[in-house]
Amino acid sequence: SYVLTQPPSVSVAPGQTARITCGGNNIGSKSVHWYQQKPGQAPVLVVYDDSDRPSGIPERFSGSNSGNTATLTISRVEAGDEADYYCQVWDSQGVFGGGTKLTVL
Amino acid sequence: QVQLVQSGAEVKKPGASVKVSCKASGYTFTSYGISWVRQAPGQGLEWMGWISAYNGNTNYAQKLQGRVTMTTDTSTSTAYMELRSLRSDDTAVYYCARDMRYSSSVPSYYWGQGTLVTVSS
């Protein structure tokens, strides 16, 4: 089965840029989707199809995907961005990465 | 507005079954599929499967094959997820989520509020 690998944690100071990676074999050939989940809440889609943003998601959230790594980039990080982030792809079935906890210092 | 409202928390004994419901509103139910995702305490998201609300076609996670059944009732715009032979490691919050687009089972855009299922003797 297809495996997505995310770093367990990423820390960044407010106003800086956070980059969260999602590794998978030739992931660049797949569409990657990213979800944000805050404690006690359902996930929220923040980026889909590698780099598109749903309505209402700030432009600070962007994505890229090439080779064996997809990346979610959050610019000008705010305290409210502190959350768990999950990548997802479709590989005959849905696959989630293990999740990355973003800490805003 | 699109809403997915799930049934309430459940406590089950090992070996029992649980059936979680997900009532949809605010859109044409048969136009989008529903995924089920679960999250064990302190753990990540786990994709369980997907059902087409149009024709009932399903796609289940390999590790749950034989224990899970997903169904829909188009007359009430409700999706169901039944999990059998429950074990302690099935303790989790179970989410239903609607496809973002017609004819594509990912990503999920609208999510239910989650249903806590606790398996304990």
Tab-separated table of N, CA, C and O in Angstrom, chain A residues 1 31 33 35 37 40-45 47-49 54-56 84 86 88-90 92-99, chain B residues 35-37 39 43-48 50 59-63 65 95 100-101 104-109 111-114:
chain	number	residue	atom	x	y	z
A	1	SER	N	0.835	-1.190	0.000
A	1	SER	CA	0.000	0.000	0.000
A	1	SER	C	0.880	1.253	0.000
A	1	SER	O	2.025	1.223	0.424
A	31	SER	N	-2.379	13.786	-7.264
A	31	SER	CA	-2.928	15.021	-6.715
A	31	SER	C	-2.893	14.932	-5.194
A	31	SER	O	-3.367	13.949	-4.614
A	33	HIS	N	-3.770	16.607	-1.449
A	33	HIS	CA	-4.710	17.470	-0.731
A	33	HIS	C	-4.225	17.628	0.707
A	33	HIS	O	-3.647	16.693	1.286
A	35	TYR	N	-5.141	19.026	4.736
A	35	TYR	CA	-6.179	19.363	5.714
A	35	TYR	C	-5.531	19.950	6.963
A	35	TYR	O	-4.447	19.523	7.367
A	37	GLN	N	-6.328	20.506	11.024
A	37	GLN	CA	-7.208	20.062	12.096
A	37	GLN	C	-6.778	20.663	13.422
A	37	GLN	O	-5.656	20.442	13.872
A	40	GLY	N	-10.112	18.994	18.849
A	40	GLY	CA	-11.540	18.846	19.073
A	40	GLY	C	-12.418	19.221	17.894
A	40	GLY	O	-13.649	19.264	18.033
A	41	GLN	N	-11.807	19.489	16.743
A	41	GLN	CA	-12.575	19.897	15.564
A	41	GLN	C	-12.369	18.927	14.411
A	41	GLN	O	-11.378	18.192	14.365
A	42	ALA	N	-13.300	18.957	13.477
A	42	ALA	CA	-13.150	18.176	12.257
A	42	ALA	C	-12.094	18.815	11.359
A	42	ALA	O	-11.825	20.027	11.457
A	43	PRO	N	-11.478	18.033	10.500
A	43	PRO	CA	-10.495	18.596	9.561
A	43	PRO	C	-11.130	19.623	8.624
A	43	PRO	O	-12.333	19.568	8.345
A	44	VAL	N	-10.284	20.530	8.148
A	44	VAL	CA	-10.681	21.540	7.175
A	44	VAL	C	-9.724	21.442	5.992
A	44	VAL	O	-8.508	21.436	6.162
A	45	LEU	N	-10.279	21.382	4.795
A	45	LEU	CA	-9.456	21.337	3.584
A	45	LEU	C	-8.842	22.708	3.352
A	45	LEU	O	-9.560	23.702	3.255
A	47	VAL	N	-5.812	23.034	1.059
A	47	VAL	CA	-5.248	23.020	-0.295
A	47	VAL	C	-5.700	21.720	-0.956
A	47	VAL	O	-5.699	20.658	-0.330
A	48	TYR	N	-6.098	21.815	-2.221
A	48	TYR	CA	-6.456	20.604	-2.962
A	48	TYR	C	-5.779	20.622	-4.326
A	48	TYR	O	-5.344	21.682	-4.812
A	49	ASP	N	-5.685	19.454	-4.919
A	49	ASP	CA	-5.030	19.317	-6.232
A	49	ASP	C	-3.670	20.011	-6.242
A	49	ASP	O	-3.364	20.814	-7.137
A	54	PRO	N	-9.434	26.185	-1.474
A	54	PRO	CA	-10.899	26.326	-1.420
A	54	PRO	C	-11.276	27.760	-1.062
A	54	PRO	O	-10.469	28.509	-0.500
A	55	SER	N	-12.492	28.096	-1.372
A	55	SER	CA	-13.008	29.408	-1.009
A	55	SER	C	-12.871	29.642	0.491
A	55	SER	O	-13.165	28.755	1.306
A	56	GLY	N	-12.394	30.822	0.844
A	56	GLY	CA	-12.291	31.175	2.252
A	56	GLY	C	-10.957	30.863	2.891
A	56	GLY	O	-10.703	31.291	4.026
A	84	ASP	N	-2.755	20.572	13.596
A	84	ASP	CA	-2.201	19.412	12.912
A	84	ASP	C	-2.553	19.509	11.435
A	84	ASP	O	-3.667	19.915	11.080
A	86	TYR	N	-2.507	17.392	7.679
A	86	TYR	CA	-2.445	16.071	7.062
A	86	TYR	C	-2.463	16.203	5.545
A	86	TYR	O	-3.283	16.949	4.999
A	88	GLN	N	-3.043	14.083	1.893
A	88	GLN	CA	-3.865	12.952	1.423
A	88	GLN	C	-3.697	12.799	-0.078
A	88	GLN	O	-3.612	13.776	-0.815
A	89	VAL	N	-3.676	11.559	-0.518
A	89	VAL	CA	-3.708	11.241	-1.939
A	89	VAL	C	-4.686	10.097	-2.155
A	89	VAL	O	-5.154	9.468	-1.205
A	90	TRP	N	-4.968	9.838	-3.423
A	90	TRP	CA	-5.775	8.691	-3.805
A	90	TRP	C	-4.859	7.703	-4.518
A	90	TRP	O	-4.169	8.051	-5.474
A	92	SER	N	-5.859	4.075	-5.393
A	92	SER	CA	-6.867	2.997	-5.382
A	92	SER	C	-7.739	3.053	-4.126
A	92	SER	O	-8.788	2.399	-4.073
A	93	GLN	N	-7.298	3.769	-3.157
A	93	GLN	CA	-8.076	4.085	-1.964
A	93	GLN	C	-7.460	5.320	-1.337
A	93	GLN	O	-6.372	5.750	-1.737
A	94	GLY	N	-8.142	5.898	-0.401
A	94	GLY	CA	-7.619	7.099	0.235
A	94	GLY	C	-6.450	6.778	1.139
A	94	GLY	O	-6.427	5.741	1.802
A	95	VAL	N	-5.484	7.671	1.160
A	95	VAL	CA	-4.301	7.519	2.005
A	95	VAL	C	-4.020	8.860	2.666
A	95	VAL	O	-3.942	9.885	1.981
A	96	PHE	N	-3.838	8.839	3.973
A	96	PHE	CA	-3.442	10.025	4.712
A	96	PHE	C	-1.995	9.868	5.172
A	96	PHE	O	-1.557	8.760	5.515
A	97	GLY	N	-1.292	10.980	5.218
A	97	GLY	CA	-0.022	11.006	5.900
A	97	GLY	C	-0.243	10.950	7.400
A	97	GLY	O	-1.371	11.091	7.883
A	98	GLY	N	0.839	10.754	8.144
A	98	GLY	CA	0.717	10.600	9.588
A	98	GLY	C	0.411	11.880	10.347
A	98	GLY	O	0.074	11.835	11.533
A	99	GLY	N	0.524	13.003	9.663
A	99	GLY	CA	0.200	14.268	10.302
A	99	GLY	C	1.420	14.997	10.827
A	99	GLY	O	2.397	14.370	11.248
B	35	SER	N	-17.239	9.819	2.251
B	35	SER	CA	-16.121	9.055	2.816
B	35	SER	C	-16.313	8.952	4.325
B	35	SER	O	-16.962	9.794	4.949
B	36	TRP	N	-15.724	7.904	4.889
B	36	TRP	CA	-15.679	7.753	6.340
B	36	TRP	C	-14.216	7.730	6.758
B	36	TRP	O	-13.396	7.004	6.163
B	37	VAL	N	-13.906	8.508	7.764
B	37	VAL	CA	-12.538	8.676	8.265
B	37	VAL	C	-12.604	8.545	9.780
B	37	VAL	O	-13.522	9.083	10.403
B	39	GLN	N	-10.374	8.546	13.686
B	39	GLN	CA	-9.200	9.082	14.366
B	39	GLN	C	-9.170	8.542	15.787
B	39	GLN	O	-9.996	8.932	16.620
B	43	GLN	N	-4.172	10.146	17.812
B	43	GLN	CA	-3.571	9.622	16.597
B	43	GLN	C	-4.005	10.409	15.360
B	43	GLN	O	-4.769	11.376	15.460
B	44	GLY	N	-3.523	9.979	14.202
B	44	GLY	CA	-3.827	10.669	12.958
B	44	GLY	C	-5.122	10.190	12.319
B	44	GLY	O	-5.856	9.378	12.868
B	45	LEU	N	-5.375	10.740	11.149
B	45	LEU	CA	-6.572	10.396	10.397
B	45	LEU	C	-6.369	9.077	9.649
B	45	LEU	O	-5.298	8.829	9.094
B	46	GLU	N	-7.414	8.262	9.634
B	46	GLU	CA	-7.378	6.980	8.915
B	46	GLU	C	-8.568	6.906	7.977
B	46	GLU	O	-9.719	6.969	8.422
B	47	TRP	N	-8.315	6.758	6.694
B	47	TRP	CA	-9.382	6.628	5.699
B	47	TRP	C	-9.978	5.237	5.804
B	47	TRP	O	-9.244	4.228	5.762
B	48	MET	N	-11.299	5.158	5.938
B	48	MET	CA	-11.968	3.867	6.113
B	48	MET	C	-12.621	3.374	4.834
B	48	MET	O	-12.718	2.162	4.594
B	50	TRP	N	-15.303	4.653	1.150
B	50	TRP	CA	-16.098	5.638	0.413
B	50	TRP	C	-17.296	4.944	-0.200
B	50	TRP	O	-17.228	3.770	-0.588
B	59	ASN	N	-15.877	1.454	-1.779
B	59	ASN	CA	-14.448	1.173	-1.817
B	59	ASN	C	-13.978	1.212	-0.362
B	59	ASN	O	-14.023	2.274	0.259
B	60	TYR	N	-13.580	0.056	0.158
B	60	TYR	CA	-13.218	-0.030	1.577
B	60	TYR	C	-11.700	-0.141	1.737
B	60	TYR	O	-11.027	-0.749	0.914
B	61	ALA	N	-11.196	0.388	2.828
B	61	ALA	CA	-9.790	0.206	3.164
B	61	ALA	C	-9.510	-1.291	3.338
B	61	ALA	O	-10.306	-2.019	3.937
B	62	GLN	N	-8.384	-1.701	2.824
B	62	GLN	CA	-8.051	-3.131	2.846
B	62	GLN	C	-8.078	-3.692	4.268
B	62	GLN	O	-8.561	-4.805	4.498
B	63	LYS	N	-7.585	-2.921	5.243
B	63	LYS	CA	-7.490	-3.463	6.595
B	63	LYS	C	-8.855	-3.654	7.252
B	63	LYS	O	-8.963	-4.353	8.257
B	65	GLN	N	-11.668	-4.525	5.314
B	65	GLN	CA	-12.481	-5.401	4.463
B	65	GLN	C	-13.025	-6.568	5.296
B	65	GLN	O	-12.306	-7.211	6.038
B	95	TYR	N	-15.710	10.103	11.496
B	95	TYR	CA	-16.220	11.237	10.723
B	95	TYR	C	-16.790	10.757	9.389
B	95	TYR	O	-16.204	9.881	8.739
B	100	MET	N	-15.688	16.761	-2.449
B	100	MET	CA	-15.691	18.150	-2.916
B	100	MET	C	-16.315	18.255	-4.299
B	100	MET	O	-16.993	19.231	-4.626
B	101	ARG	N	-16.079	17.206	-5.120
B	101	ARG	CA	-16.494	17.270	-6.511
B	101	ARG	C	-17.281	16.019	-6.875
B	101	ARG	O	-17.081	14.942	-6.313
B	104	SER	N	-15.398	12.280	-7.934
B	104	SER	CA	-14.050	12.159	-7.395
B	104	SER	C	-14.131	11.961	-5.892
B	104	SER	O	-14.694	12.809	-5.196
B	105	SER	N	-13.568	10.868	-5.407
B	105	SER	CA	-13.757	10.526	-3.986
B	105	SER	C	-12.804	11.263	-3.051
B	105	SER	O	-12.907	11.132	-1.846
B	106	VAL	N	-11.855	12.005	-3.613
B	106	VAL	CA	-11.042	12.903	-2.805
B	106	VAL	C	-10.911	14.218	-3.574
B	106	VAL	O	-10.932	14.196	-4.803
B	107	PRO	N	-10.763	15.369	-2.895
B	107	PRO	CA	-10.734	15.457	-1.435
B	107	PRO	C	-12.137	15.520	-0.838
B	107	PRO	O	-13.134	15.625	-1.554
B	108	SER	N	-12.188	15.506	0.481
B	108	SER	CA	-13.425	15.729	1.214
B	108	SER	C	-13.493	17.197	1.610
B	108	SER	O	-12.499	17.765	2.055
B	109	TYR	N	-14.689	17.776	1.431
B	109	TYR	CA	-14.797	19.215	1.690
B	109	TYR	C	-15.685	19.526	2.888
B	109	TYR	O	-15.345	20.362	3.707
B	111	TRP	N	-17.516	18.154	6.336
B	111	TRP	CA	-17.319	17.102	7.328
B	111	TRP	C	-18.428	17.122	8.371
B	111	TRP	O	-18.936	18.191	8.735
B	112	GLY	N	-18.769	15.943	8.867
B	112	GLY	CA	-19.655	15.859	10.017
B	112	GLY	C	-18.911	16.259	11.283
B	112	GLY	O	-17.695	16.485	11.259
B	113	GLN	N	-19.638	16.299	12.375
B	113	GLN	CA	-19.046	16.749	13.623
B	113	GLN	C	-18.265	15.650	14.343
B	113	GLN	O	-17.572	15.923	15.320
B	114	GLY	N	-18.371	14.430	13.847
B	114	GLY	CA	-17.666	13.318	14.465
B	114	GLY	C	-18.537	12.586	15.473
B	114	GLY	O	-19.384	13.187	16.146
